[in-house]
XYZ file of N, CA and C in Angstrom:
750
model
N -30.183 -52.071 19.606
C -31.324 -51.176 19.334
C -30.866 -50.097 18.345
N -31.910 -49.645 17.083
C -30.908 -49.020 16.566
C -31.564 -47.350 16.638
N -31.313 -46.564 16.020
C -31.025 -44.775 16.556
C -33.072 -44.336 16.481
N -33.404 -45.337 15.189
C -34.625 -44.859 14.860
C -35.370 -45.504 16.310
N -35.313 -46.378 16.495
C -36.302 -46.892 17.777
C -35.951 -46.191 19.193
N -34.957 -45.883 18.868
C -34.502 -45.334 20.918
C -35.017 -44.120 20.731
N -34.855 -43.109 19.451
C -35.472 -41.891 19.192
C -36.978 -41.914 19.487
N -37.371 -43.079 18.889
C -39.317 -43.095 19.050
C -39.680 -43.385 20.711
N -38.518 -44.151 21.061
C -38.982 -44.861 22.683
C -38.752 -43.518 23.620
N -37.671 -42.462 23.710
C -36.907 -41.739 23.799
C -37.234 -40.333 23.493
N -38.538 -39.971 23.465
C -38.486 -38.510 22.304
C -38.381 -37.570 22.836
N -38.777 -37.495 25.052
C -38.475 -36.501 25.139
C -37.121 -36.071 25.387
N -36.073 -36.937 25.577
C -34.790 -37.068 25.257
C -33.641 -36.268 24.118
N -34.604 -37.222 23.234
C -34.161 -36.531 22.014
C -34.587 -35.044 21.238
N -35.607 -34.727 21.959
C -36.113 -33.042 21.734
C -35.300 -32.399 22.404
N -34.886 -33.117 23.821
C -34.196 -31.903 24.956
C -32.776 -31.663 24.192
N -31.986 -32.709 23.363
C -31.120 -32.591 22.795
C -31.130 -31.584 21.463
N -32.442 -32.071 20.340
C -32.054 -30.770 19.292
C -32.373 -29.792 19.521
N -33.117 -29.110 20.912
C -33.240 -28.101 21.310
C -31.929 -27.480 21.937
N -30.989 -28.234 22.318
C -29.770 -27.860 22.751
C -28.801 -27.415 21.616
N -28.896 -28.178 20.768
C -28.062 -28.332 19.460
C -28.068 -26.809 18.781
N -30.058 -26.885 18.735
C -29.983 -25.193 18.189
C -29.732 -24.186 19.042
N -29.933 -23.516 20.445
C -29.409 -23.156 21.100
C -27.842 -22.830 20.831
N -27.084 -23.906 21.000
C -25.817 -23.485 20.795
C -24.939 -23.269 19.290
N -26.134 -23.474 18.346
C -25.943 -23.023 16.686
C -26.540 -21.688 16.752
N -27.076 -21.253 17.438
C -27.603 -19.954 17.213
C -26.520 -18.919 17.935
N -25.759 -19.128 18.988
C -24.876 -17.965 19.776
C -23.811 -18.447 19.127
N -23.669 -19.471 18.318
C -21.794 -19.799 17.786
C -21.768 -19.157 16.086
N -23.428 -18.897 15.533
C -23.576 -18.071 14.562
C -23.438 -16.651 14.480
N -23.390 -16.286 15.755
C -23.683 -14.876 16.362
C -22.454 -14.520 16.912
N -21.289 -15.542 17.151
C -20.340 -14.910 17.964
C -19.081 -15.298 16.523
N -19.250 -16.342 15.964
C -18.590 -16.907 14.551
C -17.323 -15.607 13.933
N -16.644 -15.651 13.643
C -15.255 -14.236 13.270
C -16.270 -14.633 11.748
N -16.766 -13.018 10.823
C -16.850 -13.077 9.420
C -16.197 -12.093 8.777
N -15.740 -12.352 7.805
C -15.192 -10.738 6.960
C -16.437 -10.767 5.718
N -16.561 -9.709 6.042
C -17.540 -8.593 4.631
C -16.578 -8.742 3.117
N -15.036 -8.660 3.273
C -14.336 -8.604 2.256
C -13.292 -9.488 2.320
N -13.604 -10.840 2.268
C -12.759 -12.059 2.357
C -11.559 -11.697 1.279
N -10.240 -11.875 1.702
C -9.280 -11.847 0.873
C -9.599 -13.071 -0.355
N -10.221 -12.639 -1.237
C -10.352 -14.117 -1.977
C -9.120 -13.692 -3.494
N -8.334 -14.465 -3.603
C -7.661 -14.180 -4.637
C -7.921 -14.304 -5.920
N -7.966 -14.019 -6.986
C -8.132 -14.264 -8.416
C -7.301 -14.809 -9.596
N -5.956 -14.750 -8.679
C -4.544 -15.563 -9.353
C -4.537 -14.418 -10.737
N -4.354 -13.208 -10.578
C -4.215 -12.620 -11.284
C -3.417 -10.823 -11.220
N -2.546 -10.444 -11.628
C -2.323 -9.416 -11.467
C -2.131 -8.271 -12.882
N -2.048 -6.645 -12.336
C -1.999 -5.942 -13.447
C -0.806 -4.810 -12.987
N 0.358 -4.739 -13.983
C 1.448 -3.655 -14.120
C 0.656 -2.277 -14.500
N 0.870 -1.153 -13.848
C 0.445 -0.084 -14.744
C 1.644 1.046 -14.854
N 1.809 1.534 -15.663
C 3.247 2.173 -16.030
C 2.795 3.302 -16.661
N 2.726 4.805 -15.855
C 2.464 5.678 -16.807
C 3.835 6.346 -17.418
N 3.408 6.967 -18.689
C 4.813 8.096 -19.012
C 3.960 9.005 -20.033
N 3.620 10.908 -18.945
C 3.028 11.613 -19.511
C 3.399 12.179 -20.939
N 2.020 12.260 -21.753
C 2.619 12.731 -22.767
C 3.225 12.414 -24.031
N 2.971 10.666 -24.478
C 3.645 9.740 -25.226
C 2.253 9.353 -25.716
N 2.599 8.890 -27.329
C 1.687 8.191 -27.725
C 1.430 6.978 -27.461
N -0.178 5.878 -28.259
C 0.326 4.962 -27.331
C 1.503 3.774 -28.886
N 1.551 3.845 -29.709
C 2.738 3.521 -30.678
C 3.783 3.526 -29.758
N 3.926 4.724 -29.097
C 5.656 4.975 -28.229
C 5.586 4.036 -27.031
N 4.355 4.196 -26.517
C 3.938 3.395 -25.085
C 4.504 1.816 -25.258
N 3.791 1.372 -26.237
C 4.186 0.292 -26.440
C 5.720 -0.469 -26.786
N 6.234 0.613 -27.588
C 7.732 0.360 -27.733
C 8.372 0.404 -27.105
N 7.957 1.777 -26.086
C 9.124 1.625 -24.748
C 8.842 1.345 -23.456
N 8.070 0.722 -23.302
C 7.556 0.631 -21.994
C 7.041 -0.778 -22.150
N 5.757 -0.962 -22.476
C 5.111 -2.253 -22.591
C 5.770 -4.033 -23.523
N 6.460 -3.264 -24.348
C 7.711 -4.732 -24.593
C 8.922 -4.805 -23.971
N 9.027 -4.175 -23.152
C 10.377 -4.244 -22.412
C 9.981 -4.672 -21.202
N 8.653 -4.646 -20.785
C 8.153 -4.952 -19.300
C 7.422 -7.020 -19.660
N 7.061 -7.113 -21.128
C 6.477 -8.145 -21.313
C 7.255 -8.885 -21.803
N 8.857 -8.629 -22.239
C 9.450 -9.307 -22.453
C 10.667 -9.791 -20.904
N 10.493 -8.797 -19.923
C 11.364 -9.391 -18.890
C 10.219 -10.551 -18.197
N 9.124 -10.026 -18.020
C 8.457 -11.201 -17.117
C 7.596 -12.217 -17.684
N 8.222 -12.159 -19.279
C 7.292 -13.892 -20.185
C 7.813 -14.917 -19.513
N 8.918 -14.602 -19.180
C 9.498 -16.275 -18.639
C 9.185 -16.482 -17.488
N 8.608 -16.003 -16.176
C 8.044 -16.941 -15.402
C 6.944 -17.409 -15.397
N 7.527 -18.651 -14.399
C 6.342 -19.390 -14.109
C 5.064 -19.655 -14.267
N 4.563 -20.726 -14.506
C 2.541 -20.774 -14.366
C 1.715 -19.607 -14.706
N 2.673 -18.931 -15.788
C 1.568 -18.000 -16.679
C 0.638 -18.448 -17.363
N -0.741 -17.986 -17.135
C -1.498 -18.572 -18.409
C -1.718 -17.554 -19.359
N -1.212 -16.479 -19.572
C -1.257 -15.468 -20.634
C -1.259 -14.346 -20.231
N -0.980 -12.793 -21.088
C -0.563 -11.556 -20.790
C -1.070 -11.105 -21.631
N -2.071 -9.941 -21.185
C -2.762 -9.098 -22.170
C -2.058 -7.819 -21.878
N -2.014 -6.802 -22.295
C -1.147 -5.597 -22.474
C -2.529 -4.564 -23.419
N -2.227 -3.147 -22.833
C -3.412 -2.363 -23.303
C -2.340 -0.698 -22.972
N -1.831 -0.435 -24.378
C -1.415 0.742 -24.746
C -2.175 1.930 -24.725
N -1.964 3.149 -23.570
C -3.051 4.586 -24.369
C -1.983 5.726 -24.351
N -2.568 6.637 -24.450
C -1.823 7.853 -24.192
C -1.301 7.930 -22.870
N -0.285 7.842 -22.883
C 0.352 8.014 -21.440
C 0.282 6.967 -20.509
N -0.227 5.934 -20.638
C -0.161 4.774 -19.663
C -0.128 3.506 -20.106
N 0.209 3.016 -19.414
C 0.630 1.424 -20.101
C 0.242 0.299 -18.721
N -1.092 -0.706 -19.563
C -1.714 -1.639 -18.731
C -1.144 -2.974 -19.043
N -0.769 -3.669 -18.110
C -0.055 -5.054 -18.218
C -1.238 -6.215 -17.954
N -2.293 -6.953 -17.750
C -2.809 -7.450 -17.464
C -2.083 -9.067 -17.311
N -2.087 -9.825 -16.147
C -1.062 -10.821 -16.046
C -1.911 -12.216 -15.356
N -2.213 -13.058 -15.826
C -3.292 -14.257 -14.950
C -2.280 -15.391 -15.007
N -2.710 -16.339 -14.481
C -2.111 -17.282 -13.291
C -2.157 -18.517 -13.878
N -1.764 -19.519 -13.742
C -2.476 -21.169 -14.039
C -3.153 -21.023 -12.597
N -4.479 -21.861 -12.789
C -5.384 -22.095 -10.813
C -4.602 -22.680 -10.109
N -3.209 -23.870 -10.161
C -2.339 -24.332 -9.375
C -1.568 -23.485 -8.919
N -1.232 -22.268 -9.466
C -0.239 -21.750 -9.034
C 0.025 -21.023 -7.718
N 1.540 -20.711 -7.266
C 1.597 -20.259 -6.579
C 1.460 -18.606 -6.333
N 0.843 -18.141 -5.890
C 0.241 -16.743 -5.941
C 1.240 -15.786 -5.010
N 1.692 -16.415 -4.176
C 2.787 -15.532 -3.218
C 4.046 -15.311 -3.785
N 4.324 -16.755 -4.789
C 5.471 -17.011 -5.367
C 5.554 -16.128 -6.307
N 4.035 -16.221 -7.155
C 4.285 -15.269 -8.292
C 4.502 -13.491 -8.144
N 3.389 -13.459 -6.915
C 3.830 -11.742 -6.690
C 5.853 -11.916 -6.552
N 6.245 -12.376 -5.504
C 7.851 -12.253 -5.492
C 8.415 -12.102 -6.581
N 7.840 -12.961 -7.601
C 8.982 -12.950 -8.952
C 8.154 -12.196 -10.161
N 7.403 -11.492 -9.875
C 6.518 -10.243 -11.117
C 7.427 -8.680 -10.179
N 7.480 -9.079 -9.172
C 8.367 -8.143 -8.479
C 9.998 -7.863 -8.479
N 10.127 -9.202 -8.735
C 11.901 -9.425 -9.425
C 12.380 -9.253 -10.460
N 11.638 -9.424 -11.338
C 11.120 -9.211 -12.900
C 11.498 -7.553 -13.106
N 10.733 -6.977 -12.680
C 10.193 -5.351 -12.495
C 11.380 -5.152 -11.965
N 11.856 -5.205 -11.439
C 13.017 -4.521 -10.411
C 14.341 -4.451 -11.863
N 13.945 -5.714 -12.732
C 15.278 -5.741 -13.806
C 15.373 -4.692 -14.843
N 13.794 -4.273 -14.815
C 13.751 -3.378 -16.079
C 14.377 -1.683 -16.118
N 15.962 -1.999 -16.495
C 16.220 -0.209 -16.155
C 16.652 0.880 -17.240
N 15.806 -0.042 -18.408
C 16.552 1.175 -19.573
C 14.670 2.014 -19.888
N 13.646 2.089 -18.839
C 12.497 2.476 -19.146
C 13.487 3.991 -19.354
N 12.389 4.847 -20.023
C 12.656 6.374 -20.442
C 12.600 7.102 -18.983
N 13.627 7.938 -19.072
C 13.724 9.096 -17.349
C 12.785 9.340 -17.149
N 11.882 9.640 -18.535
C 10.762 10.828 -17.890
C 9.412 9.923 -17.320
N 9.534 8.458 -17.492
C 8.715 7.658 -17.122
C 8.944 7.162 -15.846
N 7.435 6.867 -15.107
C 7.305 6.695 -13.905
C 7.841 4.856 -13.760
N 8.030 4.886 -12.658
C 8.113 3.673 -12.132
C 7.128 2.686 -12.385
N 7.030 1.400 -13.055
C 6.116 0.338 -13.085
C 5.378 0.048 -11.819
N 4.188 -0.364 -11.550
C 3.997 -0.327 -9.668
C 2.728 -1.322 -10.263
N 2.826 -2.606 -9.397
C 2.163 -3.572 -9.193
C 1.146 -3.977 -8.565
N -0.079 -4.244 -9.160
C -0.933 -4.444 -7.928
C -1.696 -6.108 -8.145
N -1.926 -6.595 -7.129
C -2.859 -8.014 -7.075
C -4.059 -8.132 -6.604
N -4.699 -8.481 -7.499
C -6.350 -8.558 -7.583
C -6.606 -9.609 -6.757
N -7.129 -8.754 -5.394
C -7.867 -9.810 -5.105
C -9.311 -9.078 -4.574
N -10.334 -9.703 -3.454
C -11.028 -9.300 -3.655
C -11.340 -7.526 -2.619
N -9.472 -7.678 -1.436
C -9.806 -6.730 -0.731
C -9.164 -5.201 -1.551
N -9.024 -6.167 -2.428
C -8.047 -5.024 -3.399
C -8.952 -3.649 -4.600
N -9.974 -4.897 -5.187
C -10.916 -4.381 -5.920
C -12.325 -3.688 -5.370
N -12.707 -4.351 -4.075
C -14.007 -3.304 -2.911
C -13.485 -3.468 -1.968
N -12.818 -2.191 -1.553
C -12.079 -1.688 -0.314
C -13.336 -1.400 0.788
N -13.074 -1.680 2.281
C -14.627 -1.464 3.038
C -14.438 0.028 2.982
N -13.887 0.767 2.892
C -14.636 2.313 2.926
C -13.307 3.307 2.425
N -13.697 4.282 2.238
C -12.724 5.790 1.882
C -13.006 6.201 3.165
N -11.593 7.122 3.355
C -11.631 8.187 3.906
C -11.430 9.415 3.598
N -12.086 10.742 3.157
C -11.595 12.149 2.744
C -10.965 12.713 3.207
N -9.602 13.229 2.777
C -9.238 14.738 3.479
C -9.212 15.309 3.309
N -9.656 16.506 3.528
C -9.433 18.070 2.572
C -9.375 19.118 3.791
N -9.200 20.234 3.237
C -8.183 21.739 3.988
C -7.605 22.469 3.428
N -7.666 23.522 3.895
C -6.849 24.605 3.347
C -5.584 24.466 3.457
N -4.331 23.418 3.369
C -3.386 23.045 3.688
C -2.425 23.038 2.336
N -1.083 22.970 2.435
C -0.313 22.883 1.649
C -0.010 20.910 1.138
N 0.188 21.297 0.245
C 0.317 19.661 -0.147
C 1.366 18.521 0.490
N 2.128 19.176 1.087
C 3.436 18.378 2.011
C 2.550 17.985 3.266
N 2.175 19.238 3.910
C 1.134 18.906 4.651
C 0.514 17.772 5.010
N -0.781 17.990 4.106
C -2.257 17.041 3.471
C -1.136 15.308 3.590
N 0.073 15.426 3.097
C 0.929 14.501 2.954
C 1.150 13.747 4.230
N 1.598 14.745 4.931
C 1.566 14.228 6.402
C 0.767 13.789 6.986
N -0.281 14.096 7.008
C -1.997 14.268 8.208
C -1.794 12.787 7.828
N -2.230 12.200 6.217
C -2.438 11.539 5.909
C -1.767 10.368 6.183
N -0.496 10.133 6.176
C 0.466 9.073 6.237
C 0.432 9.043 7.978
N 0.206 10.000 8.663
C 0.051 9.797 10.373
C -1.987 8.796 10.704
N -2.477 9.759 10.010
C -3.359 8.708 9.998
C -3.608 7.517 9.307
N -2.651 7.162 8.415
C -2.570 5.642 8.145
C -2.056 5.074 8.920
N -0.828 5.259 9.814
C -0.134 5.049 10.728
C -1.169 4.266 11.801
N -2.325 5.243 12.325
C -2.805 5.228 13.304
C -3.948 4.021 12.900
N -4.208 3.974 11.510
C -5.874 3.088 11.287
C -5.219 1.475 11.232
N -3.522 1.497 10.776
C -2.867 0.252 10.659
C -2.683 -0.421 12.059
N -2.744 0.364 13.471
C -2.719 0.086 14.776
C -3.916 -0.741 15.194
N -5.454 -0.515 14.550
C -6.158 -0.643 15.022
C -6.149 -2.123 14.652
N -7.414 -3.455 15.805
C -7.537 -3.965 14.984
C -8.248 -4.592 13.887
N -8.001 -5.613 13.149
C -8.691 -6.565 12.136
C -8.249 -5.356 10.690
N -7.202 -4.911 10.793
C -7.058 -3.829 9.654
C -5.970 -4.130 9.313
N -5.730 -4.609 8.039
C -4.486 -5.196 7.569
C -3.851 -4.542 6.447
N -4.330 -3.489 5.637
C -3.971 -2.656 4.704
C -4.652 -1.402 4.460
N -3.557 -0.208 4.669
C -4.583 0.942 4.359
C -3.626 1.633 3.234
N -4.014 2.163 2.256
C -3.481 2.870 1.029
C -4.137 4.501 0.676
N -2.885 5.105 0.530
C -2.917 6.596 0.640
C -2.910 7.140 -0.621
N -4.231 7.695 -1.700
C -4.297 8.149 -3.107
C -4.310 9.294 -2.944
N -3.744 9.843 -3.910
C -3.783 11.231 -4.646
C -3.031 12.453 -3.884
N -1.658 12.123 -2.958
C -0.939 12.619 -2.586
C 0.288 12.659 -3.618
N 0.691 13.719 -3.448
C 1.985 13.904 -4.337
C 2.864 13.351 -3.388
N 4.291 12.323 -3.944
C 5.231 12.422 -3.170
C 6.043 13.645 -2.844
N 7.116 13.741 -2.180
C 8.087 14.616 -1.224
C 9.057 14.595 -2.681
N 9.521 16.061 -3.210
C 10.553 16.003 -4.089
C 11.091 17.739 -3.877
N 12.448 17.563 -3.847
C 13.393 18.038 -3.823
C 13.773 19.082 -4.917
N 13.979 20.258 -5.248
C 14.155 20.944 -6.265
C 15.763 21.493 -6.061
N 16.370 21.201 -7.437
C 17.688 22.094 -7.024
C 17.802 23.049 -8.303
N 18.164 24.209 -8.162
C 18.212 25.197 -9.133
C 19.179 25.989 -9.289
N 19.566 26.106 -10.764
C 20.851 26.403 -10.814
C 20.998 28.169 -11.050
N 22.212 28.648 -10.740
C 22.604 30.739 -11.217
C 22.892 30.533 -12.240
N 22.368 30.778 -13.406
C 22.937 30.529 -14.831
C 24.046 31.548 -15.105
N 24.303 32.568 -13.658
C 25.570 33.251 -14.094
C 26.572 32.756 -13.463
N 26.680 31.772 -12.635
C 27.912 31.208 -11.700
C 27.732 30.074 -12.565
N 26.797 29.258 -13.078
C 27.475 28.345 -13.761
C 28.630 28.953 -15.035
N 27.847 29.493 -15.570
C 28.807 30.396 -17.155
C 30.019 30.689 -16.259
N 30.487 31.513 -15.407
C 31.843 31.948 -14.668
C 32.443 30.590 -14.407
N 32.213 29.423 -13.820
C 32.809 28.322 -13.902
C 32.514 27.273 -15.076
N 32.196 27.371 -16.412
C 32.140 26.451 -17.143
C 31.251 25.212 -17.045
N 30.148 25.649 -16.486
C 29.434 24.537 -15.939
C 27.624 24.468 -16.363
N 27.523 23.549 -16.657
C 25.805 23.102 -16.974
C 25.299 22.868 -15.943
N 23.772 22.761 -16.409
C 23.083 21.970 -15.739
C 22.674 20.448 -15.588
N 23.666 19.990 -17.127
C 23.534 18.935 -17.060
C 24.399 18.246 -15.753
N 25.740 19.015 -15.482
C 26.803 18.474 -14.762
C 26.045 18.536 -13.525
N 25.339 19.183 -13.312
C 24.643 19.204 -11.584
C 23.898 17.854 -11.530
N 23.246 17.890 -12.664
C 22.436 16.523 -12.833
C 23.323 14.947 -12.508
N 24.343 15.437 -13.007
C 25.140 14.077 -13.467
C 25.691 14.217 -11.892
N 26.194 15.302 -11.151
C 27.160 14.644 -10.216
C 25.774 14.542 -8.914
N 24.708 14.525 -8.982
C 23.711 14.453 -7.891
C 23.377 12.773 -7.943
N 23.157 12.121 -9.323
C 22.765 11.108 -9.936
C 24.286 10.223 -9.401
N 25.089 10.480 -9.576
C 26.244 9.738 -9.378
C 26.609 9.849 -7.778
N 25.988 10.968 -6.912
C 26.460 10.868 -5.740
C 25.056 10.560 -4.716
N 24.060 10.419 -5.135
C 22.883 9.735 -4.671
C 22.841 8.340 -4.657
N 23.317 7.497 -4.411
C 23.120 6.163 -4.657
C 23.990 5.309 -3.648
N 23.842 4.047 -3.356
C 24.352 3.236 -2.166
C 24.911 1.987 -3.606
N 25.772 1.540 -3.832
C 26.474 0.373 -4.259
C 27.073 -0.214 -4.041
N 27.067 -2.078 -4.036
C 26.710 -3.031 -3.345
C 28.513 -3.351 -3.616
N 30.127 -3.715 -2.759
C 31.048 -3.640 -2.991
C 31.874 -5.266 -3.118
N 30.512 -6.062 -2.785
C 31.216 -7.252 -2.729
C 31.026 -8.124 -0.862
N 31.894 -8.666 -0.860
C 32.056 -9.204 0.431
C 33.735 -9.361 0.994
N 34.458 -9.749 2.244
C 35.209 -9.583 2.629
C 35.617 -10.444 3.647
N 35.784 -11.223 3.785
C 36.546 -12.425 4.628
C 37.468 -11.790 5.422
N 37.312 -12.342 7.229
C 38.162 -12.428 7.731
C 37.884 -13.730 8.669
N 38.740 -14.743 8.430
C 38.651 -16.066 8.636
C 37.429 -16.238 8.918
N 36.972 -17.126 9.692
C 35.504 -17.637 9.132
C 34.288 -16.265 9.103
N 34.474 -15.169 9.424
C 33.749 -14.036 9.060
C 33.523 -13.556 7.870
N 32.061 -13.282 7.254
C 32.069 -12.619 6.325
C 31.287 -11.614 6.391
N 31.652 -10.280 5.966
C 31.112 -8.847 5.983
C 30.787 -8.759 4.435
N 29.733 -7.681 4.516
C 29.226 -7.155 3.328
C 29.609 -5.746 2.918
N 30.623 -5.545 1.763
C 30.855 -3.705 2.011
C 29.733 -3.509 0.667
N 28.827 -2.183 1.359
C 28.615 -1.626 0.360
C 28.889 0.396 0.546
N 28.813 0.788 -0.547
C 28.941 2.386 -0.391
C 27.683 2.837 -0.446
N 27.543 3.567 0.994
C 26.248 3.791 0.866
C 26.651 5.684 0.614
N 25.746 6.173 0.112
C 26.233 7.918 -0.824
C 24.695 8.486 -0.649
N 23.841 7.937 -0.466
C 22.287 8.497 -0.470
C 22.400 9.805 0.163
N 21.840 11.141 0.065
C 21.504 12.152 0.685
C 20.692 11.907 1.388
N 20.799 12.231 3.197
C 19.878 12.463 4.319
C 19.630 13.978 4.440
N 19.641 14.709 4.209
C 19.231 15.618 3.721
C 19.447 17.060 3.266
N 18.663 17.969 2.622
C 19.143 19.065 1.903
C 20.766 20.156 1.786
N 21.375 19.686 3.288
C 22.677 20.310 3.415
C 23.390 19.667 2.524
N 23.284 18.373 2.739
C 24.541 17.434 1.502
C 24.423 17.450 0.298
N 22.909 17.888 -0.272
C 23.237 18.482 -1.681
C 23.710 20.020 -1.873
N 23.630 20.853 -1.074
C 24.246 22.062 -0.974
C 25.505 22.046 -0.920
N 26.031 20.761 -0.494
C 27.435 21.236 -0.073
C 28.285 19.927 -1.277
N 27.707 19.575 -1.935
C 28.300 18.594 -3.303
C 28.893 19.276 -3.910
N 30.050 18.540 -4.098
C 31.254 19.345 -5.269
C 30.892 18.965 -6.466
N 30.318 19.679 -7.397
C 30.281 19.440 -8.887
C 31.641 19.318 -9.727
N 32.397 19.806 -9.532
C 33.934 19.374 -10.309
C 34.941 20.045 -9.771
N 35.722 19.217 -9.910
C 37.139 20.206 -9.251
C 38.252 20.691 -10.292
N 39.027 21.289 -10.301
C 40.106 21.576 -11.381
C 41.169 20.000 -11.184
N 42.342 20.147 -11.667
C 43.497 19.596 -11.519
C 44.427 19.473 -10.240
N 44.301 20.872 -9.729
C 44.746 21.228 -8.137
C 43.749 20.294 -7.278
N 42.565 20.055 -7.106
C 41.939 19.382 -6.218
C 40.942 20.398 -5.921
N 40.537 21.944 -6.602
C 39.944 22.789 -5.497
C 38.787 23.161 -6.765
């Protein structure tokens, strides 16, 4: 017998059934997980690199071919647009559609990490990937107060803390906070009495701030990693840095 005849012989059967069918399409539509802002990717990313105060002629020379010439060589690029202004420098970077998109953030990130002759006074390159939770974020949050900016710094990074706990919230990003920076200032009459700049403060903070990587070290089938780690934990150890010593040691 085939579906059309048992349906006709059968109908109140077959009503009690698509009445069931919708029934349980209607509460599995209603209970269904949706996101408003599907991570949808675009296989595409953009470098932005500011350095205040530069034309964009300079932008381009020092910043934007030194960043487009470390990361031409990877992978499943389908082309690099680059957009010079005053003071900032736009990398625009798209994908082949096969490609790997996780792979490529890792190595636009490895890339970046190589580039270290950018100018001092220029900021760090900082990467972002277009996708779609990236470009309509579901909402802002404001903060404002009569507060000091270290502050405002804090509130803020405690309540990111707290919105990253909650769930179905997988990224929250904190704008228009200044980072945490350190000022050291020199007696331009104790430097002159000891022969000393400001460059030398510079140089021995720069040389004694840093962790470097020493190799490795075998002891029979063990292997250890030495590195020197020198980073300042905090403000006493730059107070108490020896900028130069004589011949005696003192």
């Amino acid at each position: 017998m085939s579906i059309i005849k048992f349906s006709v012989k059968n109908s109140p059967l077959v009503n009690m059934i698509m009445i069931i069918v919708f029934i349980v399409g209607i509460f599995t539509l209603r209970d269904i997980p949706k996101e408003s802002m599907p991570a949808v990717d675009f296989g595409s990313f953009i470098i932005v690199a500011f350095y205040q105060g530069v034309s964009p002629a300079e932008i381009e020379t020092l910043i934007v071919k030194k960043i487009e010439d470390e990361i031409s060589d990877i992978q499943d690029i389908n082309f690099i647009s680059s957009t010079a202004q005053e003071g900032r420098a736009v990398i625009y970077i798209e994908f082949e559609p096969d490609a790997d998109i996780d792979k490529a953030q890792n190595d636009l990130n490895t890339e970046l990490e190589k580039v270290k002759d950018l100018p001092d006074d220029a900021e760090d390159p900082w990467l972002l990937r277009l996708n779609m939770r990236e470009i309509a974020e579901i909402c802002d949050v404001v903060l404002a107060g009569d507060f000091s900016g270290n502050t405002m710094r804090v509130i803020a990074e405690n309540m990111r803390d707290g919105m990253l706990n909650l769930p179905y919230i997988s990224k929250v990003e904190i704008r228009g906070s200044r980072d945490r920076e350190i000022w050291v200032e020199g007696d331009a009459v104790k430097l002159n009495e000891h022969g000393l700049t400001l460059e030398d403060i510079s140089t021995a903070i720069k040389m004694r701030n840093m962790n470097m990587p020493g190799g490795t070290v075998k002891f029979g089938k063990a292997e250890f990693i030495v590195r020197s780690v020198g980073e300042f934990s905090n403000t006493r150890e730059i107070e108490e840095l020896v900028i130069r010593m004589d011949e005696n040691g003192r």
